mmCIF file of C-alpha atoms in Angstrom:
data_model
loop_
_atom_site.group_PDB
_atom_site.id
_atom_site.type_symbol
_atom_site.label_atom_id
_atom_site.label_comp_id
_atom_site.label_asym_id
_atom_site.label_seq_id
_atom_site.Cartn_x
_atom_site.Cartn_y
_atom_site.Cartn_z
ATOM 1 C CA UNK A 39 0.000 0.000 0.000
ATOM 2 C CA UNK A 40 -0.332 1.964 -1.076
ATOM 3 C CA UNK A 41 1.186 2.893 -4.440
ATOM 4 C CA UNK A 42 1.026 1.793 -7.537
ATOM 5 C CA UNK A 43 2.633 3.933 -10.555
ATOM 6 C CA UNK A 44 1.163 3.532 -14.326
ATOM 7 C CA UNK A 45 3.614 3.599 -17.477
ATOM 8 C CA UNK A 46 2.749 4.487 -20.633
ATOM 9 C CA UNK A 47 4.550 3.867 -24.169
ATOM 10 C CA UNK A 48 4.208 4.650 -27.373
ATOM 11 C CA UNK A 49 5.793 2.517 -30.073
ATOM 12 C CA UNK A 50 7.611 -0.956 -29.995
ATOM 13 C CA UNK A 51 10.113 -1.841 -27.350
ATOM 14 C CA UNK A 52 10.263 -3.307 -23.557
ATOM 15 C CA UNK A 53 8.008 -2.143 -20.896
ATOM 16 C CA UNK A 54 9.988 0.183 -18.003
ATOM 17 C CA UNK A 55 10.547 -1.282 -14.610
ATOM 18 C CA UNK A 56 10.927 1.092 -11.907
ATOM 19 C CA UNK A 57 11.702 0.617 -7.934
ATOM 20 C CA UNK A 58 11.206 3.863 -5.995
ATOM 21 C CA UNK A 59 12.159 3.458 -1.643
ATOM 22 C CA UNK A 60 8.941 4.840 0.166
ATOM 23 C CA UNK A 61 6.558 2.209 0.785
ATOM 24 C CA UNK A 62 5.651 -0.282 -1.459
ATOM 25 C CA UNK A 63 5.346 0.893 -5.346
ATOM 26 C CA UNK A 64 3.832 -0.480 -7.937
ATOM 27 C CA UNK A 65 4.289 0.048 -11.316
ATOM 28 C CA UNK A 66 2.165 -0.724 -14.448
ATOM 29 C CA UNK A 67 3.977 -0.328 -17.934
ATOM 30 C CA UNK A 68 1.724 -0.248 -21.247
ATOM 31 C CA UNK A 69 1.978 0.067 -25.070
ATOM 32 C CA UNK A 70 -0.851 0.813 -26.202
ATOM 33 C CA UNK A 71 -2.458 0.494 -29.847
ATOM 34 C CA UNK A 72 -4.114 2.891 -31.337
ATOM 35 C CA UNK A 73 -7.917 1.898 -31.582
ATOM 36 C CA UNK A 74 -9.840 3.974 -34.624
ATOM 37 C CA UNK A 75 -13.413 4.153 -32.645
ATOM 38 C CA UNK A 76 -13.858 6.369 -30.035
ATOM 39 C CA UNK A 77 -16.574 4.375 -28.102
ATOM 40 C CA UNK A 78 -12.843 1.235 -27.595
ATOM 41 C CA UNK A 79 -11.645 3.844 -25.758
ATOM 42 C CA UNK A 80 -14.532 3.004 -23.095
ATOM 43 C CA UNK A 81 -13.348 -0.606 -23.468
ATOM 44 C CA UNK A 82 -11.284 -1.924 -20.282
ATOM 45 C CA UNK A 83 -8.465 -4.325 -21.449
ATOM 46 C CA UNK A 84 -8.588 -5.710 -17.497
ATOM 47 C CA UNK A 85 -9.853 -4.536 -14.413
ATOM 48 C CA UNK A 86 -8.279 -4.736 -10.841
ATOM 49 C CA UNK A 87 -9.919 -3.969 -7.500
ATOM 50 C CA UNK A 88 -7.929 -1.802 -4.669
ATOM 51 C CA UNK A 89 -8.660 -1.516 -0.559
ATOM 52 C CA UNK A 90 -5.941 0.021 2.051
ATOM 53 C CA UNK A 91 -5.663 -0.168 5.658
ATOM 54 C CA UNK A 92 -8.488 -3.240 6.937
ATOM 55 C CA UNK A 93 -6.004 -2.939 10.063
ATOM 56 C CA UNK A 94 -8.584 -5.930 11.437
ATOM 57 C CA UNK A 95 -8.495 -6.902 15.420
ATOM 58 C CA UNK A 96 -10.846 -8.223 17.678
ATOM 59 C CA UNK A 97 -10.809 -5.570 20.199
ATOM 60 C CA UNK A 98 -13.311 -2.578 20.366
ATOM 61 C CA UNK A 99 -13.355 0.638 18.619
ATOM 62 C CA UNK A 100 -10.304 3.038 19.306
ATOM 63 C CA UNK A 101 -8.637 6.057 18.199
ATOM 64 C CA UNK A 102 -6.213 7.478 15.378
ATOM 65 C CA UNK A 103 -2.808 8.498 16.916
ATOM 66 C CA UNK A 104 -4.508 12.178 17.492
ATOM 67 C CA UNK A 105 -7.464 10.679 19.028
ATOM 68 C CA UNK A 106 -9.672 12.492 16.209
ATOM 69 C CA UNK A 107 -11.320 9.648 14.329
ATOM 70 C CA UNK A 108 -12.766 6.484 15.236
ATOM 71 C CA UNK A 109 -11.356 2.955 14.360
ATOM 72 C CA UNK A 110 -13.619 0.191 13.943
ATOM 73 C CA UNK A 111 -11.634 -2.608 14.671
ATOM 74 C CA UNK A 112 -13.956 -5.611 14.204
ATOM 75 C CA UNK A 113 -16.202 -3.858 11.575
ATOM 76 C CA UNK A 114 -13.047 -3.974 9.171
ATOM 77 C CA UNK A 115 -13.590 -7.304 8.726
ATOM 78 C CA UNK A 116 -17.455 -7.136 7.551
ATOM 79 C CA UNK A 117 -15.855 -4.077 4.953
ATOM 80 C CA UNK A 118 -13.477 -6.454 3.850
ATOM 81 C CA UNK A 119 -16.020 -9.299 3.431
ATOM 82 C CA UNK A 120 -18.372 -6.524 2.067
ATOM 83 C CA UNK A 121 -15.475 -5.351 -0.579
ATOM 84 C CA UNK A 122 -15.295 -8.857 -1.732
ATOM 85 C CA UNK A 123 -18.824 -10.008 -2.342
ATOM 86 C CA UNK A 124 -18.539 -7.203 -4.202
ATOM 87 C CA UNK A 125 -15.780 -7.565 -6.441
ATOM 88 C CA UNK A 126 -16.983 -11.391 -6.726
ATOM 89 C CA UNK A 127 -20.249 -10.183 -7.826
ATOM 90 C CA UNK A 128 -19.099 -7.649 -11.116
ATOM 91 C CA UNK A 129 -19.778 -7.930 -14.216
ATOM 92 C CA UNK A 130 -16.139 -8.212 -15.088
ATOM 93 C CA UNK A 131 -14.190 -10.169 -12.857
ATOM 94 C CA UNK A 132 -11.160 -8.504 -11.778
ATOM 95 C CA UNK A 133 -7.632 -9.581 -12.792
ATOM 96 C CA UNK A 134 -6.673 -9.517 -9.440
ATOM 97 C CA UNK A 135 -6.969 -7.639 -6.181
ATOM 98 C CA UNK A 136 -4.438 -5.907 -4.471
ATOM 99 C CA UNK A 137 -4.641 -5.261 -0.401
ATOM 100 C CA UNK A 138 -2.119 -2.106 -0.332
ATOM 101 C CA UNK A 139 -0.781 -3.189 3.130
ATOM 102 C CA UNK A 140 -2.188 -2.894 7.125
ATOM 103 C CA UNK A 141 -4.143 -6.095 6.956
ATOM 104 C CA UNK A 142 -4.269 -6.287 10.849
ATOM 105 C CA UNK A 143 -3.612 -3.698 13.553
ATOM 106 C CA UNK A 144 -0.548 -3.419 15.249
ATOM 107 C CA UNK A 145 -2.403 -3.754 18.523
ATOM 108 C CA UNK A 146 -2.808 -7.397 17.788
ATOM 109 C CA UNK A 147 1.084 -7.440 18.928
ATOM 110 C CA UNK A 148 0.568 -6.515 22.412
ATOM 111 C CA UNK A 149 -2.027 -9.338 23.266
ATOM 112 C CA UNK A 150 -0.746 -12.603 21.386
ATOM 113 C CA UNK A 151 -3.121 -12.349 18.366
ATOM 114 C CA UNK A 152 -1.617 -11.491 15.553
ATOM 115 C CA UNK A 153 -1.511 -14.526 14.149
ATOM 116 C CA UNK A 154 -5.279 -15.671 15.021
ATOM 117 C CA UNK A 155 -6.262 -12.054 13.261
ATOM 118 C CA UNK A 156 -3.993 -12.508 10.310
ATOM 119 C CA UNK A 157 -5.875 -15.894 9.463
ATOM 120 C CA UNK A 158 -9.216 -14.601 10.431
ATOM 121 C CA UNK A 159 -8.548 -11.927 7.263
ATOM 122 C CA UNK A 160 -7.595 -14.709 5.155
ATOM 123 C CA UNK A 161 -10.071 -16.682 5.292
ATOM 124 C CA UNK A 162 -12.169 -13.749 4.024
ATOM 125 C CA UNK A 163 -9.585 -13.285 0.748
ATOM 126 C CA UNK A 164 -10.283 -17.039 -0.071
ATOM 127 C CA UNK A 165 -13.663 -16.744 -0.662
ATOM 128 C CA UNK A 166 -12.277 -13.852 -3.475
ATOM 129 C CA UNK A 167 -12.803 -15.034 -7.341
ATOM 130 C CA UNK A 168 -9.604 -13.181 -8.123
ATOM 131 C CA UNK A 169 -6.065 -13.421 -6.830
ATOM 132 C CA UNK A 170 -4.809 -11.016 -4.180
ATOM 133 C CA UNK A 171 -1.524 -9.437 -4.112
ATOM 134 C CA UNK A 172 -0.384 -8.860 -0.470
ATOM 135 C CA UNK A 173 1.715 -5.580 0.214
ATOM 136 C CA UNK A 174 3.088 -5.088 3.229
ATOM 137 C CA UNK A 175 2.573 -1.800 5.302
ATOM 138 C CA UNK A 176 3.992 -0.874 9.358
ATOM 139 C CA UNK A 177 1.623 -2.473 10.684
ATOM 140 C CA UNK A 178 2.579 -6.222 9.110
ATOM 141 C CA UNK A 179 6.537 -5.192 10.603
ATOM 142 C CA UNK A 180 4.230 -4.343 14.338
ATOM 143 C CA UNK A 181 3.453 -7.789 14.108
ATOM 144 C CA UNK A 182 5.859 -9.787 12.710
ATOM 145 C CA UNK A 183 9.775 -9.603 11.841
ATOM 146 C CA UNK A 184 10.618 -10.096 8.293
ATOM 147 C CA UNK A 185 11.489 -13.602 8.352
ATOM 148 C CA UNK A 186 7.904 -14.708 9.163
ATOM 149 C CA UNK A 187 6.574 -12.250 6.745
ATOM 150 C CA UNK A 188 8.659 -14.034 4.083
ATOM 151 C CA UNK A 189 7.225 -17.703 5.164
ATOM 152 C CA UNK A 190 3.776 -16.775 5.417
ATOM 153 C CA UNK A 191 0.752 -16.079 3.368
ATOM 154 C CA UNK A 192 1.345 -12.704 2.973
ATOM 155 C CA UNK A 193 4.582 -13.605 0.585
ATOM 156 C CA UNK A 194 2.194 -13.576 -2.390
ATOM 157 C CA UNK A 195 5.620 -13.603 -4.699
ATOM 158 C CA UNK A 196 4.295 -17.027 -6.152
ATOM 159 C CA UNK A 197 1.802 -15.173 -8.435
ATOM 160 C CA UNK A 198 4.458 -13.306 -10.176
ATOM 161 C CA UNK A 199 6.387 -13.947 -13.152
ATOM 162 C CA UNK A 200 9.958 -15.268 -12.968
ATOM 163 C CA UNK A 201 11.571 -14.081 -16.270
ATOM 164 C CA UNK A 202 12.296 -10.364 -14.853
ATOM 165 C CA UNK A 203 11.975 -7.684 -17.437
ATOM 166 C CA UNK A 204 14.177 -7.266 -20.372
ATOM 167 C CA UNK A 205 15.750 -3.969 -18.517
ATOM 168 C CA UNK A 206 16.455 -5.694 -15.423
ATOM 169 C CA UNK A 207 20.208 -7.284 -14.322
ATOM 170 C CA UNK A 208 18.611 -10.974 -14.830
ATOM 171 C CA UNK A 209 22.217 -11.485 -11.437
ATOM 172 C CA UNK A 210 20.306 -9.261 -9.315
ATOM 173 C CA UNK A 211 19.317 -11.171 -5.944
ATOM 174 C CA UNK A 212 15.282 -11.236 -5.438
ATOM 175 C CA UNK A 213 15.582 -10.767 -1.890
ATOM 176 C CA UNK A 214 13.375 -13.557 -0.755
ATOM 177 C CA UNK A 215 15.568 -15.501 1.182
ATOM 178 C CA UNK A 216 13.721 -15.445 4.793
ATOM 179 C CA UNK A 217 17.103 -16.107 6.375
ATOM 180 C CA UNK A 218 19.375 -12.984 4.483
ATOM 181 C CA UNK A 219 19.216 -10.300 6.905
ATOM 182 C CA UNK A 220 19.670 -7.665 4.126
ATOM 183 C CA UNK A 221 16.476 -9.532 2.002
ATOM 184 C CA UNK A 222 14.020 -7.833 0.513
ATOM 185 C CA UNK A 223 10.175 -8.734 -0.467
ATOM 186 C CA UNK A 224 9.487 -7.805 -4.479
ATOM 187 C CA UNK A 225 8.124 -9.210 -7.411
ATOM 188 C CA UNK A 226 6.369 -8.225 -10.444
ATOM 189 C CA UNK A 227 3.761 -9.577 -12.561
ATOM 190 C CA UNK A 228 1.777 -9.309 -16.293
ATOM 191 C CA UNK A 229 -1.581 -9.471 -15.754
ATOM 192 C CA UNK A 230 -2.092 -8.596 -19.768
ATOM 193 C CA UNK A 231 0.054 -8.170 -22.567
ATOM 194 C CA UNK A 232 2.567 -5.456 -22.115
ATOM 195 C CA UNK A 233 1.404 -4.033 -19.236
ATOM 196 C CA UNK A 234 3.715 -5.315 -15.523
ATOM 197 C CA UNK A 235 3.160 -4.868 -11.904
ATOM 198 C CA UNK A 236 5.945 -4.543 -9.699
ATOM 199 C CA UNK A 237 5.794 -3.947 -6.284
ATOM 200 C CA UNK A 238 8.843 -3.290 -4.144
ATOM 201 C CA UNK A 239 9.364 -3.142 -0.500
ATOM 202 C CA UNK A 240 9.427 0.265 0.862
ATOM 203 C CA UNK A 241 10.885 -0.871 4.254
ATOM 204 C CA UNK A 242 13.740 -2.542 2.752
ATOM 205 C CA UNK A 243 15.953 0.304 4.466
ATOM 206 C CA UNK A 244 14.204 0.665 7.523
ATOM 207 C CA UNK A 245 14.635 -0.648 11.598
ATOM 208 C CA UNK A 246 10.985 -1.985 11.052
ATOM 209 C CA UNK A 247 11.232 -5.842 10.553
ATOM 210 C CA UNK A 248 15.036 -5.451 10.246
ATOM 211 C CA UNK A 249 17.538 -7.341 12.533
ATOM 212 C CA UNK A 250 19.617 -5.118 15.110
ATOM 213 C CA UNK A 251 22.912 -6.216 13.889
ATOM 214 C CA UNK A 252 21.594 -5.983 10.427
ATOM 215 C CA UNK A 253 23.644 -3.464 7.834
ATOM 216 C CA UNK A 254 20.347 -1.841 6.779
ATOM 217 C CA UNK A 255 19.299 -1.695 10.872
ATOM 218 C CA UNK A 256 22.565 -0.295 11.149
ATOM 219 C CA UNK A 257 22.055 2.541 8.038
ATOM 220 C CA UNK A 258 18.400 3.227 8.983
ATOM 221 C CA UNK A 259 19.193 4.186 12.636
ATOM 222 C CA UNK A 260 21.369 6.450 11.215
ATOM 223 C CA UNK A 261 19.281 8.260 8.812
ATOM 224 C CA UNK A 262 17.144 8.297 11.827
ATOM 225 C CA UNK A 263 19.176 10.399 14.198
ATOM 226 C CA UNK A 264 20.428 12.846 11.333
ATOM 227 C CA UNK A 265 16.376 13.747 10.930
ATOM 228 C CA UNK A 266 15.752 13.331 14.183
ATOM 229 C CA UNK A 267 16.626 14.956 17.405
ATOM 230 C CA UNK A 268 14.317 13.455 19.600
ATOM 231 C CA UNK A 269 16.134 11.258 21.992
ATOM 232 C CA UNK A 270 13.685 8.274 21.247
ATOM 233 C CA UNK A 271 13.675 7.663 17.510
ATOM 234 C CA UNK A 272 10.708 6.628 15.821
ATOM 235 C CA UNK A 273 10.244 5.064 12.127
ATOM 236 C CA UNK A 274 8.644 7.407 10.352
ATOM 237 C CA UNK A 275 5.060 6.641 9.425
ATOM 238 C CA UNK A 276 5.390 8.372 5.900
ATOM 239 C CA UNK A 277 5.100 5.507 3.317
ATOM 240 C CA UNK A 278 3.310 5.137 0.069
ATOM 241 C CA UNK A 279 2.514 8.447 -0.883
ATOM 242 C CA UNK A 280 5.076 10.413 -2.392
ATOM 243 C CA UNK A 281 3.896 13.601 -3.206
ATOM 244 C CA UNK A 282 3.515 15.935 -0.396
ATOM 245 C CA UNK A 283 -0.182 17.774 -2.117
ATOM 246 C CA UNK A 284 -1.228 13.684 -2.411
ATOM 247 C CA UNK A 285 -1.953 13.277 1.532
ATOM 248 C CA UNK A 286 -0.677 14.534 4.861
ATOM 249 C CA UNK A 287 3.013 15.561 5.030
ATOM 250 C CA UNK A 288 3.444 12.942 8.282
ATOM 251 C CA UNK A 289 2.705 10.407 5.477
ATOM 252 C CA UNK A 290 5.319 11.187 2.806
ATOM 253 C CA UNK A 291 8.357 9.492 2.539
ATOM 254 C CA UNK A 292 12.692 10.479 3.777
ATOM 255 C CA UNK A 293 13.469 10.663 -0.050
ATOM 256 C CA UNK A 294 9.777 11.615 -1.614
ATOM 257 C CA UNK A 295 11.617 14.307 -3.545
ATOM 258 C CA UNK A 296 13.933 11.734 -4.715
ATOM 259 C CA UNK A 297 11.443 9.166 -5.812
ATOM 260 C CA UNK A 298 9.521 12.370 -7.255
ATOM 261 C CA UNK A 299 12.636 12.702 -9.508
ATOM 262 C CA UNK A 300 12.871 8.921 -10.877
ATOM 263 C CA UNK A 301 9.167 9.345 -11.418
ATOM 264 C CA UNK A 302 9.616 12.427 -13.228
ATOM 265 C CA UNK A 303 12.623 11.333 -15.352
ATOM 266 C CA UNK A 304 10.148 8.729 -17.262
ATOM 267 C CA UNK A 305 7.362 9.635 -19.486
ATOM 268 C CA UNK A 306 5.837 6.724 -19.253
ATOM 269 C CA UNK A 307 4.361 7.201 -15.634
ATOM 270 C CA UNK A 308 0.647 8.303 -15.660
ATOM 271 C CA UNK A 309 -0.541 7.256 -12.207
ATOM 272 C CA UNK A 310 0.590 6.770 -8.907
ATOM 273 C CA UNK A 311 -1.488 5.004 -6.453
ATOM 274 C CA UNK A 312 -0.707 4.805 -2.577
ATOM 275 C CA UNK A 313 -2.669 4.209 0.967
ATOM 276 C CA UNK A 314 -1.679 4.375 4.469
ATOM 277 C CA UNK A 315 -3.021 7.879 4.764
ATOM 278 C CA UNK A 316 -6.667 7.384 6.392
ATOM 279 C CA UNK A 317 -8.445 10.215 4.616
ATOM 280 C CA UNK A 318 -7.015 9.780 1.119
ATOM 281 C CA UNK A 319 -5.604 12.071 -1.364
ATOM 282 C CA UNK A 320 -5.598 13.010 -5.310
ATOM 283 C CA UNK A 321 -2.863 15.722 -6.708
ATOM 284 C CA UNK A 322 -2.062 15.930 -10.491
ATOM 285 C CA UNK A 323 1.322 17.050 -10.623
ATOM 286 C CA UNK A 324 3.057 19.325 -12.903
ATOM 287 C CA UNK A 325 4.504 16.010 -14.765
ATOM 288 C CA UNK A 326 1.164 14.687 -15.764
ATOM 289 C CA UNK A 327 1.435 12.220 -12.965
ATOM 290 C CA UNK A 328 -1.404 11.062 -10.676
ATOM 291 C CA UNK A 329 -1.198 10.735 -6.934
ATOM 292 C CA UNK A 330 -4.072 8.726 -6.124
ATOM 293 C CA UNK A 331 -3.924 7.760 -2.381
ATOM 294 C CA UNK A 332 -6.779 5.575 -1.093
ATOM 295 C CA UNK A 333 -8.894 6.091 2.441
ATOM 296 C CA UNK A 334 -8.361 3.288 5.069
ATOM 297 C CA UNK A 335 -10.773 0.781 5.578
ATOM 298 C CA UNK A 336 -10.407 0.760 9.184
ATOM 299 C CA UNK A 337 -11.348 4.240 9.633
ATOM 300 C CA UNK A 338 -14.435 3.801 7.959
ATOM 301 C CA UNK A 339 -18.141 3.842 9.997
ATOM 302 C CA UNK A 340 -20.198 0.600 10.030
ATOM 303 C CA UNK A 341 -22.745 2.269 6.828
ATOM 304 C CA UNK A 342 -20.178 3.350 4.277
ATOM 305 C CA UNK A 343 -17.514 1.410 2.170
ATOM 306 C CA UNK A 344 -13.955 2.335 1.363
ATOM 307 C CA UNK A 345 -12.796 -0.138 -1.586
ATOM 308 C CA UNK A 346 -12.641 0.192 -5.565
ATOM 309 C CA UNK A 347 -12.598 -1.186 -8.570
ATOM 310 C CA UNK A 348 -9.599 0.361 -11.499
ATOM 311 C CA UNK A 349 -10.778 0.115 -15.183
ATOM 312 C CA UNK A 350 -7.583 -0.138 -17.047
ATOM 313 C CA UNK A 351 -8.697 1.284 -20.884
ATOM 314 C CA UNK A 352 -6.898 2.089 -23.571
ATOM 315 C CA UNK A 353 -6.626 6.671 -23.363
ATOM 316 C CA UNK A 354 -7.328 6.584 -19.059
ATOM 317 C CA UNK A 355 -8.063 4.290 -16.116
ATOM 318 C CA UNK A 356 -11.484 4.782 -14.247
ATOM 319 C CA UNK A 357 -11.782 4.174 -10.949
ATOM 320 C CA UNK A 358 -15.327 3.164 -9.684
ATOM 321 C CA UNK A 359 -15.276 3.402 -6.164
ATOM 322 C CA UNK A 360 -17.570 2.717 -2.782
ATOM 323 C CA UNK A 361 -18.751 4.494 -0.034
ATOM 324 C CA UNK A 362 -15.137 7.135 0.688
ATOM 325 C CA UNK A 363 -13.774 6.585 -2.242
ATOM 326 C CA UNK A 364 -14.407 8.993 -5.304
ATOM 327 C CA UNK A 365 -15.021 8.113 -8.962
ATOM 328 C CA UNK A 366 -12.489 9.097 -11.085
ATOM 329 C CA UNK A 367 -11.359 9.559 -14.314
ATOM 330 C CA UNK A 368 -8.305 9.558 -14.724
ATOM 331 C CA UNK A 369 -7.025 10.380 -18.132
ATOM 332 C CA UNK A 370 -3.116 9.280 -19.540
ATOM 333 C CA UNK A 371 -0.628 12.571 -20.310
ATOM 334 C CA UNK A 372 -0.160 12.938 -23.755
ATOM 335 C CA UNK A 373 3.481 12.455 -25.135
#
């Protein structure tokens, strides 16, 4: 959760790969053909449903960190079963689903049940028609180190391709050995001709889920004290989005201005689509780029929704959403 980053190309060659440290990114690369009718335009090539934040525990309702909103702990989970007897019920059946990270609260930590909430939340994704690519947010590193992560059924690397793309050093380690310290969770996937999802771990330089003796422990707790002089250091909670206008400043990124930059050196990125900010966010920037950043699920009341489905098409993506989230359109920069 979280992001996800749309490329667009014009004429023949390989689709761009990019990896961007902030949260977890994922990017969608596309050659399109040009289609005569205006009415194909309208036409989705494949659709994909999106939800952020469930944050599911069996615990009453609580508070946001400034104890201004509500979180409905156990209602998550009827969202998240609502989300999905919706996407199961659509015309089109979605390609595939992707939870953008913060399936289950870190509260579950402190009383023993992260593990009974994390397959509670499952259970619900199995009844889903489509597949469901797991992200991981803070909250996942709350409640387990990295090594777990890696060995459990939130390591949806399985449903990606192998082959990496024809831009990528084919040497390059994957970073999904649960036992290398400096490991990393990404993977990236074709759910349709020429167009490739890659998502990337946004905590792979981070203290969250790393080992203390660890190089990148090591480097993070550094970065931490040169940005901050508090005497106890935090991890920052800015992830996913990237562009400050896109959500709340607390939410962006170390390096958003350096991610901004790789963004902004390709063309081919149209959209950029993030979570972990609660109230969501939308900013086109000066690029052509969208920041679309989704509302949480767990801040949601009991009679609304907060999920969507993405209409992938050939000139824009359309977002249909529920309840918080907006329809959008969503249109591709010209080149």
């Amino acid at each position: 959760m979280r992001p996800v980053a749309m490329t667009r190309f014009r004429g023949a060659g390989p689709p761009v790969s990019l990896c961007a440290g902030g949260r977890w990114w994922l990017y969608i690369s596309e050659i399109f053909k040009r289609m005569e009718p205006e009415a194909a335009k309208n036409d989705p090539y494949f659709t994909f449903g999106v939800i952020a934040d469930v944050q599911y525990a069996d615990t009453e309702n609580g508070f946001n960190y400034s104890e201004t909103r509500d979180r409905y702990y156990r209602n998550s989970l009827h969202l998240l079963r609502s989300a999905i007897m919706g996407w199961n019920e659509e015309p089109i059946t979605p390609r595939f689903i992707l939870q953008l990270g913060d399936l289950i609260d870190g509260c579950n930590s402190s009383v023993k049940s992260a593990d009974d909430a994390l397959q509670t939340v499952l259970s619900e994704f199995a009844k889903c028609k489509s597949p469901v690519h797991h992200i991981w947010g803070n909250h996942e590193f709350y409640n387990f180190d990295r090594e777990l992560l890696l060995k459990s059924a939130l390591n949806t690397k399985r449903l990606g391709n192998e082959k990496p793309p024809d831009n990528t050093d084919s040497s390059e380690k994957t970073g999904l050995d649960p036992h290398d310290p400096e490991g990393f969770y990404g993977y990236h996937f074709s759910p349709f001709p020429k167009f490739r999802f890659i998502l990337t771990d946004a905590y792979d330089v981070s203290i969250l889920g790393r080992k203390k003796n660890s190089r990148k422990h090591h480097d993070s707790m550094l970065r931490l004290k040169s940005k901050n002089g508090n005497e106890n250091l935090n991890s920052p909670r800015g992830h996913l989005p990237v562009h400050p206008n896109s959500a709340d400043p607390m939410c962006i990124p170390w390096n958003y201005d350096e991610i901004l930059s790789v963004l902004h050196a390709h063309t081919s990125i149209v959209c950029f689509i993030a979570g972990h900010d609660h109230d969501g966010g939308y900013y086109l920037d000066d690029h052509g780029i969208h920041h679309l950043t989704f509302e949480g699920v767990i801040e949601t009341s009991p009679e609304s929704h907060a999920f969507g489905t993405i209409y992938v098409c050939e000139d824009r993506m359309i977002l249909k959403g529920r309840g918080r989230i907006s329809d959008r359109v969503l249109h591709y920069r010209k080149t």
